Amino acid sequence: MRASGHVCQVGDAELVERCRRGERAAFEPLVRRYQDRVFNACLRVSGNHAEAEDLTQEAFMKALQAIDRFDGRSGFYTWLFRIAINLTLSARRRGARRPTVSLDAPVGNCGEDSIGRRLSSGESGPDRVACDSETHRRVLEALAGLNDDYRVVVVLRDVESFSYDEIAEILEVPVGTVKSRLHRARLALRNTLAPILGVT
Amino acid sequence: MTRPVEQLEELTAYLDGELDEDARQRVDALLERDAAARALLEQLRQTSRLVGALPRADAPGDLAAAVTARIERRELLGNGGEPWNATPRRAVRWGRRLSAAAAIALVCTAGWLGWQRSSRVVVVPELVGHTDEARRLVAKRPKLEDPAILRDGDHREKTLSRKTETDADGLLDAANSASAVADNAVPCVAMAKTANRRLASTEQPPVPGEAPAGDWDEEADRSAGIASAGRSRGVATAPPEAAHWIEIVSESYETRTAVARAIRRYAEIHGQAVRLREADRVVGVAGCVTRMRWLKPEETGHSETVLVVDLPRSQADDLLHAMSSAASEATGDIHVVANGRQLASIAEAGPWIMGGSLPLQVPSPEPKMATSRAVGIRGDRAVLRAGRKTQARSPMSPEPVATSRAAVAADTNEGPTRISAGQAARKLEADVITLALVLRSPPSTSQRSPPPRKTSPASRPTAVPTSAPADNAPAPARQDGSRG
């Protein structure tokens, strides 16, 4: 399960139904359950810590306000991500007209130990790469260099581990489009990260 | 004809285990015979792994509470008009009604205030101005080169590239620039007249160190001059249609970021283009402000966070909300002085700023905010006068409505609208207010000393305080409300 370690055992569907009946307290477990993942996705797509925080809040608020319109055909989690991603992309589009950089993105956001662990744990990881914050910085820059459509699918797949079907549902595009965008996005990333990957 | 291996999207799907059995077998066969395909697959795998290895960033711990608070606040304020679980159609209907009513009321207020105003002075908070270093920094502040946004009669945005000067010549330049790009709905003569009036009101030379005393009085303002007194403190006199800037002074990273977040949120609501700057570097995005500056304690000799905001008057209460939240999140206490009149809380600044013609939309402050004390807020003369009259008038006095009826009509029309020169000038003049708040950081560092305090801060008639407002304010009742 993708829940972020929350102890609440009540299922999403039941919590959603309680929210629909006007029990706002039932929404809090949903927030706690998915806030980290939504925030992380917003952060990786937007590239802005503060903006991601705002977007995450806004996504939950919109989800709550629109919960009567949640038809249950998809999972609440997928539906919530659709809202969050749409908000993030909208914010990005607005931001494109007013280019910005993050005011308060934490310095040292990379988590040096983490990347080292994760990369070294991979069976065929790029051992020759120095697994430090510099690597993270380059990866983040490469992500930022992608256009929004590509970056979103990469984040949803490689960061959030959604299936192609789920990504298609979130983005409301055909699965073939997801596959195509993901392939092109990874190729672009590979080209950008060629020095790290040892690609000549 | 075979495709180049890089066009084989199946490789990516293969990597992700998203191929059906037949396709997977085809890729297996390809990989067995094609070294280039194998190499590409490995590169794609490593690329995917690098992205997946990015550290996960957890949401702020209080996000659930923040969401709940925002929901409750929207319900309280009627933003959207309805509780979260209201039916959408009904919410939209009431939201529109409330928005329309609010817009009319705001324009009425703005028109009334603008009609009464003859000049405008942005006053630097004395907490900033009371050190030499701060004076030097403040002196730089008016030299803004950010584009300003002017809304014309049919609500299109006009971006004006012009500079803001401290003297009245700058006003004239600004007026000319504005009129050069504005369409006929905002005649240039109106702005030129406005600038000329301001020129006349700011020609008196400043008297360094002297501040006019006595009650707030229009004649006293004119003779003693808020402008001149303020200039001695680093006053910026800026055309109201352009002077959207914000200055945040804080040694606290949390304070800066919290306030910046609040402003961004505020900007998001109002859809305004904003840049925040750290010194001369653009570092972020926010609301209707274009400048952000913070100072370290060693630069200013004090530890307070000083926030100076110029913003459209009609949005003052929204920003008050945002800053209230930011203050409560960051440093706790927030202190407000309006025209030397010390306010019990930031909420009290709402009706003062709005000239009393709008119902206060700031909800009852949280207990910790209610304990805040006033330190420094100064506005221009028109605002001050309006503030004084507020005390004697009914909040919904019919006079403002009557005097700005034409402006209301112009502002509520959706199509292109022509308004008179006088109306345009009044709308511009009334559009911006200045707000200065002092956020007091918890007394945690050894380099700060507690400011001296006076015992009766309830009213302070001095036109321009000669010392730091914090020095004259009561001690905050709460010092531990921050997490920074």
XYZ file of C-alpha atoms in Angstrom:
684
model
C 0.000 0.000 0.000
C 1.187 3.462 -0.723
C 0.054 4.898 2.509
C 2.758 6.866 4.167
C 2.995 4.832 7.245
C -0.173 6.018 8.837
C -1.725 3.770 11.401
C -5.312 4.451 10.444
C -6.785 1.203 9.287
C -9.968 2.605 7.875
C -10.111 2.336 4.125
C -10.177 5.290 1.803
C -13.652 4.511 0.575
C -15.124 4.568 4.037
C -13.373 7.795 4.943
C -14.529 9.375 1.724
C -18.076 8.318 2.413
C -17.920 9.793 5.882
C -16.625 13.040 4.422
C -19.540 13.059 2.045
C -21.880 12.761 4.967
C -20.366 15.917 6.374
C -17.915 14.424 8.804
C -14.961 16.619 8.180
C -12.841 14.882 10.762
C -12.797 11.879 8.488
C -10.727 13.836 6.046
C -7.785 14.230 8.337
C -6.706 10.590 8.126
C -6.750 10.921 4.373
C -4.538 13.960 4.568
C -2.104 12.253 6.868
C -2.111 9.161 4.758
C -1.212 10.828 1.514
C 0.303 14.167 2.362
C 3.893 13.048 2.012
C 3.431 11.508 -1.365
C 1.397 14.358 -2.720
C 3.875 16.852 -1.357
C 6.815 14.980 -2.769
C 5.249 14.761 -6.202
C 4.357 18.434 -6.170
C 7.876 19.256 -5.091
C 9.489 17.231 -7.816
C 7.227 18.644 -10.479
C 7.283 22.237 -9.326
C 10.836 22.300 -8.048
C 9.821 24.753 -5.380
C 9.516 23.733 -1.767
C 7.177 26.456 -0.624
C 5.061 26.212 -3.711
C 4.808 22.486 -3.249
C 3.588 23.006 0.264
C 0.939 25.418 -0.873
C -0.059 23.175 -3.733
C -0.373 20.222 -1.438
C -2.626 22.131 0.883
C -4.649 23.393 -2.009
C -4.965 19.920 -3.461
C -6.395 18.566 -0.260
C -8.723 21.487 0.075
C -10.009 21.074 -3.437
C -10.376 17.386 -2.900
C -12.460 17.984 0.168
C -14.565 20.608 -1.506
C -15.156 18.364 -4.491
C -15.525 15.136 -2.647
C -19.159 14.881 -3.615
C -18.012 14.692 -7.195
C -15.622 11.858 -6.566
C -17.329 9.021 -8.359
C -15.222 6.219 -6.986
C -14.362 4.804 -10.380
C -10.736 5.415 -9.622
C -9.087 5.226 -6.278
C -9.212 8.232 -4.040
C -5.457 8.317 -4.155
C -5.390 8.516 -7.937
C -8.101 11.124 -7.927
C -6.232 13.165 -5.352
C -3.095 13.009 -7.423
C -4.989 14.153 -10.453
C -6.046 17.228 -8.549
C -2.568 17.849 -7.223
C -0.885 17.395 -10.571
C -3.382 19.600 -12.335
C -2.843 22.296 -9.749
C 0.879 21.979 -10.057
C 0.841 22.138 -13.816
C -1.451 25.137 -13.706
C 0.889 26.838 -11.306
C 3.776 25.988 -13.569
C 2.006 27.494 -16.523
C 1.382 30.661 -14.604
C 4.944 30.603 -13.399
C 6.186 30.264 -16.940
C 4.849 33.712 -17.570
C 6.540 34.907 -14.419
C 9.701 32.871 -14.089
C 10.633 32.305 -10.517
C 13.075 30.497 -8.397
C 12.432 29.108 -5.021
C 12.754 31.497 -2.158
C 12.951 29.007 0.590
C 13.850 25.660 -0.860
C 15.914 24.047 1.784
C 19.574 23.981 1.177
C 21.020 20.541 1.239
C 17.749 19.085 0.123
C 19.499 16.210 -1.457
C 20.084 13.935 1.427
C 23.527 12.729 0.614
C 23.375 9.588 2.627
C 20.126 8.623 1.127
C 21.205 8.765 -2.450
C 24.359 6.968 -1.666
C 22.471 4.184 -0.027
C 19.890 3.905 -2.684
C 22.237 3.965 -5.574
C 24.707 1.612 -4.036
C 21.925 -0.793 -3.260
C 21.107 -1.107 -6.929
C 22.539 -4.193 -8.532
C 23.754 -2.334 -11.567
C 23.947 1.133 -10.137
C 26.434 3.605 -11.505
C 29.123 2.722 -9.027
C 31.542 5.078 -10.585
C 29.326 7.996 -9.770
C 30.037 9.889 -6.631
C 26.779 9.489 -4.754
C 26.590 12.861 -3.184
C 24.545 15.951 -3.295
C 26.178 16.988 -6.507
C 24.562 14.027 -8.177
C 21.222 14.992 -6.758
C 21.662 18.513 -7.904
C 22.367 17.350 -11.407
C 19.398 15.057 -11.421
C 17.159 17.826 -10.189
C 18.516 20.152 -12.827
C 17.942 17.546 -15.467
C 14.393 17.097 -14.256
C 13.867 20.813 -14.286
C 15.078 20.900 -17.854
C 12.294 18.654 -19.024
C 9.083 20.138 -20.192
C 6.208 19.714 -17.811
C 4.545 16.861 -19.649
C 7.684 14.794 -19.552
C 8.669 15.687 -16.034
C 5.281 14.715 -14.680
C 5.371 11.226 -16.105
C 8.895 10.694 -14.866
C 7.952 11.823 -11.392
C 4.815 9.749 -11.313
C 6.637 6.692 -12.523
C 10.130 6.836 -11.088
C 9.418 8.772 -7.936
C 5.892 7.696 -7.101
C 5.944 4.285 -8.797
C 2.565 4.604 -10.412
C 1.686 2.125 -13.094
C 1.197 3.287 -16.634
C -2.533 2.823 -16.266
C -2.606 4.944 -13.144
C -0.503 7.647 -14.745
C -2.832 7.660 -17.718
C -5.750 8.040 -15.369
C -4.121 10.831 -13.415
C -3.110 12.752 -16.493
C -6.203 11.770 -18.425
C -4.219 10.693 -21.449
C -3.988 7.342 -23.231
C -1.565 4.752 -21.933
C 0.316 4.951 -25.209
C 0.932 8.608 -24.580
C 2.305 7.823 -21.168
C 4.635 5.259 -22.637
C 5.813 7.603 -25.334
C 6.359 10.539 -23.013
C 8.164 8.458 -20.479
C 10.508 7.040 -23.045
C 11.338 10.433 -24.461
C 11.711 11.904 -21.024
C 14.146 9.217 -19.974
C 16.103 9.645 -23.157
C 16.347 13.345 -22.502
C 17.413 12.722 -18.950
C 19.955 10.213 -20.093
C 21.433 12.743 -22.462
C 21.577 15.393 -19.774
C 23.006 13.025 -17.240
C 25.411 11.435 -19.659
C 28.498 12.435 -17.685
C 27.118 10.755 -14.601
C 25.988 7.699 -16.455
C 29.236 7.380 -18.329
C 27.524 7.667 -21.666
C 29.855 8.789 -24.382
C 12.555 -1.047 -42.130
C 13.765 -1.126 -38.566
C 13.547 1.866 -36.309
C 16.565 3.281 -34.537
C 16.863 1.651 -31.193
C 16.243 4.912 -29.392
C 12.788 5.078 -30.858
C 11.837 1.802 -29.309
C 9.457 2.870 -26.629
C 9.038 -0.765 -25.775
C 12.391 -0.639 -24.074
C 11.089 1.749 -21.493
C 7.932 -0.244 -21.016
C 10.028 -3.396 -20.822
C 12.125 -1.811 -18.144
C 9.018 -0.967 -16.176
C 7.427 -4.355 -16.618
C 4.564 -2.834 -18.524
C 4.659 -5.042 -21.609
C 2.405 -7.936 -22.285
C 3.941 -11.327 -22.810
C 4.272 -11.148 -26.569
C 5.891 -7.754 -26.536
C 8.214 -8.769 -23.762
C 9.421 -11.734 -25.770
C 10.051 -9.530 -28.743
C 12.175 -7.196 -26.668
C 14.019 -10.125 -25.151
C 14.911 -11.265 -28.606
C 16.014 -7.806 -29.572
C 18.202 -7.472 -26.548
C 19.790 -10.816 -27.226
C 20.942 -9.829 -30.648
C 21.443 -6.059 -30.377
C 24.182 -4.666 -28.188
C 23.008 -1.118 -28.749
C 19.612 -2.017 -27.398
C 21.181 -3.601 -24.358
C 23.289 -0.530 -23.774
C 20.322 1.763 -24.097
C 18.253 -0.350 -21.778
C 20.961 -0.139 -19.164
C 21.221 3.605 -19.551
C 17.498 3.975 -19.188
C 17.569 1.779 -16.118
C 20.276 3.864 -14.516
C 18.480 7.054 -15.418
C 15.305 5.788 -13.839
C 17.218 4.701 -10.779
C 18.871 8.093 -10.405
C 15.528 9.832 -10.439
C 14.068 7.308 -8.081
C 16.998 7.802 -5.746
C 16.162 11.403 -5.138
C 15.455 11.768 -1.454
C 11.849 11.950 -0.535
C 10.736 15.161 1.022
C 8.103 14.738 3.651
C 5.275 17.165 3.900
C 5.487 19.652 6.735
C 4.338 18.006 9.902
C 1.498 20.391 10.434
C 0.080 20.123 6.965
C -3.091 18.390 8.080
C -3.665 21.081 10.648
C -2.908 23.735 8.085
C -5.429 22.269 5.692
C -8.025 22.151 8.419
C -7.245 25.715 9.387
C -7.587 26.900 5.826
C -10.877 25.151 5.458
C -12.170 26.668 8.647
C -10.921 30.063 7.661
C -12.648 29.872 4.324
C -15.812 28.933 6.054
C -15.445 31.797 8.476
C -14.618 34.330 5.852
C -17.039 33.077 3.308
C -14.348 32.719 0.668
C -16.324 30.729 -1.763
C -19.318 31.532 0.282
C -20.152 28.124 1.604
C -18.891 25.384 3.828
C -16.682 22.796 2.249
C -19.469 20.305 1.795
C -21.961 22.663 0.254
C -23.308 21.829 -3.133
C -21.075 23.356 -5.785
C -23.785 25.232 -7.619
C -25.001 26.880 -4.481
C -21.482 27.723 -3.455
C -20.774 29.335 -6.775
C -23.961 31.347 -6.637
C -23.285 32.711 -3.194
C -19.632 33.172 -3.940
C -20.523 35.365 -6.862
C -22.956 37.371 -4.814
C -20.481 37.916 -2.055
C -17.738 38.727 -4.488
C -19.890 41.279 -6.226
C -20.914 42.844 -2.948
C -17.345 42.913 -1.735
C -16.133 44.436 -4.984
C -18.706 47.195 -4.803
C -17.900 47.910 -1.197
C -14.186 47.941 -1.881
C -14.495 50.317 -4.760
C -16.733 52.570 -2.729
C -14.123 52.691 -0.046
C -11.282 53.214 -2.433
C -13.089 55.986 -4.216
C -13.943 57.725 -1.020
C -10.466 57.518 0.358
C -8.941 58.609 -2.900
C -11.265 61.534 -3.124
C -10.111 62.754 0.228
C -6.460 62.198 -0.380
C -4.122 64.773 -1.775
C -0.779 63.163 -1.262
C 0.784 59.968 -0.272
C 3.883 59.207 1.666
C 5.357 55.871 2.360
C 6.879 55.917 5.774
C 9.662 53.643 6.687
C 9.144 51.982 10.012
C 11.222 53.639 12.593
C 12.626 50.380 13.708
C 14.424 50.256 10.460
C 15.300 53.876 10.370
C 16.828 54.229 13.782
C 20.233 52.934 12.885
C 22.638 54.419 10.445
C 23.021 51.221 8.551
C 19.306 50.833 8.282
C 18.989 54.399 7.117
C 21.471 53.705 4.383
C 19.619 50.639 3.300
C 16.306 52.361 3.487
C 17.601 55.182 1.410
C 18.136 52.695 -1.375
C 14.673 51.357 -1.204
C 12.825 53.832 -3.345
C 15.065 53.108 -6.278
C 12.844 50.465 -7.617
C 12.899 49.475 -11.197
C 10.248 46.907 -11.135
C 7.413 47.087 -13.541
C 4.221 48.283 -12.105
C 0.848 47.114 -13.030
C -1.843 49.496 -13.915
C -5.356 48.423 -14.488
C -7.303 50.452 -16.894
C -11.010 50.802 -17.228
C -11.616 47.493 -18.916
C -9.446 45.633 -16.457
C -6.583 44.911 -18.748
C -3.211 44.957 -17.189
C -0.701 47.428 -18.383
C 2.818 46.843 -17.389
C 4.752 49.977 -17.016
C 8.462 49.962 -16.977
C 9.477 52.951 -15.015
C 11.349 53.872 -11.963
C 10.132 55.101 -8.652
C 11.916 58.038 -7.215
C 11.931 59.540 -3.814
C 11.208 62.982 -5.072
C 8.304 64.468 -6.831
C 10.106 64.466 -10.156
C 9.836 60.765 -10.015
C 6.135 61.101 -9.650
C 5.943 63.199 -12.728
C 8.058 60.752 -14.654
C 5.895 57.962 -13.481
C 2.759 59.785 -14.411
C 4.062 60.537 -17.854
C 5.161 56.979 -18.361
C 1.861 55.702 -17.184
C -0.095 57.976 -19.384
C 2.082 57.048 -22.318
C 0.981 53.461 -22.191
C -2.416 53.703 -20.665
C -5.298 53.901 -23.013
C -7.737 56.718 -23.200
C -9.680 55.460 -20.258
C -7.022 56.899 -17.984
C -6.150 60.310 -19.289
C -2.612 61.356 -18.724
C -3.694 64.727 -17.499
C -5.251 63.132 -14.499
C -2.038 61.524 -13.465
C -0.056 64.609 -14.232
C -2.334 66.575 -11.958
C -1.944 63.965 -9.328
C 1.785 64.120 -9.600
C 1.745 67.879 -9.487
C -0.273 67.820 -6.340
C 2.208 65.481 -4.811
C 5.043 67.605 -6.038
C 3.563 70.548 -4.224
C 3.075 68.541 -1.109
C 6.630 67.275 -0.994
C 8.550 70.361 -1.892
C 9.178 71.335 1.682
C 12.673 70.366 2.654
C 12.970 67.713 5.251
C 13.963 68.580 8.746
C 16.190 65.797 9.899
C 15.379 64.481 13.283
C 12.289 66.554 13.703
C 8.896 65.085 13.772
C 5.642 66.939 13.903
C 3.742 66.465 17.077
C 0.118 66.691 17.849
C -2.902 64.874 16.668
C -3.303 63.708 13.159
C -4.600 66.636 11.348
C -4.659 67.366 7.689
C -3.453 70.886 8.105
C -0.728 69.779 10.445
C 0.290 67.196 7.962
C 0.457 69.752 5.232
C 2.461 72.276 7.178
C 4.787 70.030 9.111
C 4.707 67.470 6.386
C 4.623 63.775 6.795
C 6.711 63.789 3.706
C 9.475 65.930 5.063
C 9.490 64.347 8.454
C 9.394 60.969 6.909
C 12.078 61.787 4.421
C 14.432 62.467 7.226
C 13.824 58.887 8.156
C 14.267 57.568 4.703
C 10.794 58.090 3.459
C 9.939 56.879 0.053
C 7.390 58.864 -1.820
C 6.094 56.675 -4.516
C 3.317 56.829 -7.008
C 0.590 54.695 -5.589
C -0.140 52.998 -8.859
C 3.330 51.552 -8.875
C 4.663 51.285 -5.379
C 4.104 47.665 -4.767
C 7.003 46.541 -2.765
C 7.614 44.628 0.328
C 10.482 44.596 2.697
C 11.004 41.886 5.176
C 13.687 42.329 7.741
C 14.456 39.348 9.812
C 17.304 37.272 11.014
C 14.935 34.376 11.199
C 14.837 32.111 8.240
C 11.510 30.751 9.372
C 10.055 34.176 9.609
C 11.215 35.137 6.188
C 9.976 32.014 4.592
C 6.714 31.998 6.477
C 5.959 35.537 5.486
C 7.061 34.866 1.962
C 4.815 31.848 1.808
C 1.956 33.882 3.105
C 2.520 36.495 0.485
C 2.779 33.919 -2.218
C -0.479 32.424 -1.112
C -2.016 35.826 -1.091
C -0.660 36.458 -4.550
C -2.004 33.198 -5.746
C -5.465 34.181 -4.653
C -5.268 37.489 -6.405
C -3.314 36.293 -9.394
C -0.851 39.094 -9.281
C 2.588 39.120 -10.725
C 5.175 39.572 -8.087
C 8.803 39.123 -7.561
C 10.537 38.841 -4.296
C 14.092 39.903 -4.086
C 16.810 39.212 -1.688
C 18.796 42.365 -2.016
C 19.069 42.747 -5.778
C 18.561 39.144 -6.619
C 15.207 37.756 -7.519
C 14.684 34.862 -5.228
C 11.047 34.033 -5.320
C 7.572 34.839 -6.310
C 4.841 36.394 -4.295
C 1.840 38.609 -4.441
C 1.407 42.174 -5.404
C 4.802 43.147 -4.182
C 8.028 43.464 -5.997
C 10.707 43.796 -3.440
C 11.812 41.877 -0.453
C 14.660 42.706 1.794
C 15.732 41.392 5.092
C 18.510 42.432 7.340
C 20.566 40.570 9.817
C 20.652 41.785 13.388
C 24.185 43.020 13.011
C 23.008 45.263 10.232
C 20.192 46.831 12.125
C 21.139 46.468 15.734
C 17.793 44.994 16.564
C 16.229 41.641 16.234
C 12.767 42.443 15.052
C 11.291 41.451 11.803
C 10.131 44.500 9.976
C 7.666 44.012 7.243
C 6.652 46.901 5.072
C 4.021 46.365 2.493
C 2.545 48.520 -0.167
C -0.487 46.910 -1.572
C -3.800 47.650 -3.145
C -6.048 48.905 -0.458
C -8.787 46.564 -1.469
C -6.620 43.612 -0.614
C -5.322 44.806 2.675
C -7.368 42.540 4.817
C -6.368 39.496 2.833
C -2.752 40.280 3.376
C -3.412 40.945 7.000
C -4.762 37.466 7.163
C -1.752 36.083 5.465
C 0.623 37.939 7.675
C -1.273 37.001 10.764
C -0.859 33.409 9.836
C 2.759 33.918 8.978
C 3.441 35.672 12.210
C 1.743 33.043 14.253
C 3.649 30.372 12.410
C 6.987 32.037 12.601
C 7.746 34.362 15.405
C 4.501 34.616 17.226
C 3.877 38.144 18.241
C 3.000 40.746 15.742
C 2.858 44.360 16.673
C 0.981 47.078 14.944
C 0.934 50.798 15.306
C -1.372 52.718 13.078
C -0.465 56.330 12.821
C 0.980 56.338 16.264
C -2.164 54.775 17.537
C -1.276 51.487 19.000
C -3.545 48.668 18.141
C -4.410 45.741 20.259
C -3.900 43.271 17.491
C -3.351 42.960 13.825
C -7.051 42.459 13.353
C -7.642 45.960 14.547
C -5.614 47.268 11.672
C -8.195 45.942 9.275
C -10.920 48.523 9.703
C -8.359 51.208 10.181
C -6.776 50.477 6.875
C -10.063 50.103 5.158
C -11.197 53.460 6.384
C -13.948 51.875 8.339
C -16.148 51.554 5.320
C -15.970 47.836 5.144
C -16.900 45.254 7.644
C -13.803 43.740 9.070
C -13.108 40.468 7.408
C -10.364 39.477 9.758
C -11.890 37.013 12.159
C -11.352 37.242 15.818
C -7.680 36.802 16.346
C -6.409 33.679 17.850
C -5.650 34.023 21.512
C -1.980 34.348 20.897
C -2.576 37.043 18.346
C -4.877 38.876 20.651
C -2.008 39.368 23.012
C 0.030 41.145 20.401
C 0.961 44.695 20.902
C 1.323 47.578 18.599
C 4.630 48.800 17.394
C 4.561 50.385 14.045
C 2.265 50.992 11.187
C 2.199 54.160 9.216
C 0.284 55.101 6.206
C -0.151 58.119 4.079
C -2.017 61.185 4.984
C -5.232 60.193 3.319
C -5.254 56.938 5.129
C -4.570 58.647 8.358
C -7.370 61.045 7.837
C -9.684 58.299 6.910
C -8.608 56.448 9.931
C -9.391 59.369 12.139
C -12.791 59.820 10.627
C -13.480 56.201 11.066
C -13.799 56.739 14.716
C -16.602 59.208 14.292
C -18.493 57.590 11.486
C -20.691 54.721 10.979
C -18.727 52.009 9.229
C -21.094 52.088 6.334
C -21.535 55.795 6.044
C -23.495 56.675 2.921
C -21.136 59.447 1.963
C -18.369 57.294 0.568
C -20.841 55.406 -1.506
C -22.271 58.552 -2.938
C -18.964 60.124 -3.779
C -17.660 57.118 -5.609
C -20.753 55.960 -7.359
C -19.336 56.694 -10.778
C -16.210 54.784 -10.017
C -18.252 51.856 -8.897
C -20.192 51.915 -12.090
C -16.987 52.002 -14.054
C -15.443 49.216 -12.118
C -18.313 46.845 -12.285
C -18.845 47.073 -16.003
C -17.321 44.202 -17.806
C -16.724 45.864 -21.101
C -14.397 48.743 -21.896
C -15.278 51.682 -19.764
C -14.485 55.317 -19.873
C -14.204 57.197 -16.680
C -13.446 60.778 -16.095
C -10.008 62.097 -15.399
C -10.927 62.885 -11.853
C -12.303 59.454 -11.277
C -9.214 57.863 -12.734
C -6.972 59.924 -10.533
C -8.976 59.061 -7.470
C -8.935 55.413 -8.284
C -5.201 55.468 -8.690
C -4.600 57.441 -5.570
C -6.800 55.192 -3.556
C -5.313 52.049 -4.850
C -2.345 51.581 -2.623
C -1.746 51.723 1.036
C 1.328 51.218 3.062
C 1.482 48.854 5.902
C 4.347 48.319 8.244
C 4.366 45.571 10.738
C 6.960 44.512 13.189
C 7.239 40.891 13.984
C 9.140 40.363 17.144
C 11.331 37.358 17.273
C 11.639 35.449 20.503
C 14.422 36.905 22.606
C 16.759 34.041 22.106
C 20.026 35.548 21.013
C 22.483 37.261 23.244
C 23.023 40.191 20.950
C 19.613 41.696 21.423
C 18.470 43.685 24.346
C 14.843 44.168 25.254
C 13.450 47.455 24.106
C 12.416 49.979 26.701
C 8.724 50.020 27.355
C 6.178 52.558 28.256
C 3.133 51.975 30.250
C 0.344 53.631 28.321
C 0.554 52.769 24.685
C -3.116 53.042 23.924
C -2.768 56.199 21.905
C 0.183 57.985 20.566
C -0.593 61.275 18.933
C 2.863 61.978 17.569
C 2.647 62.327 13.860
C 5.944 60.693 13.160
C 7.347 58.820 16.096
C 10.819 59.939 16.852
C 11.926 56.659 18.201
C 11.382 53.092 17.409
C 7.773 52.230 17.933
C 8.859 49.105 19.680
C 10.417 51.285 22.271
C 7.067 52.684 23.134
C 4.970 49.633 23.029
C 4.011 47.366 25.841
C 5.742 44.112 26.237
C 4.182 41.320 24.293
C 2.073 39.104 26.405
C 3.377 36.090 24.632
C 6.925 35.396 23.673
C 6.865 31.699 23.242
C 4.410 31.246 20.482
C 6.847 30.621 17.767
C 8.555 27.583 16.609
C 11.512 29.547 15.282
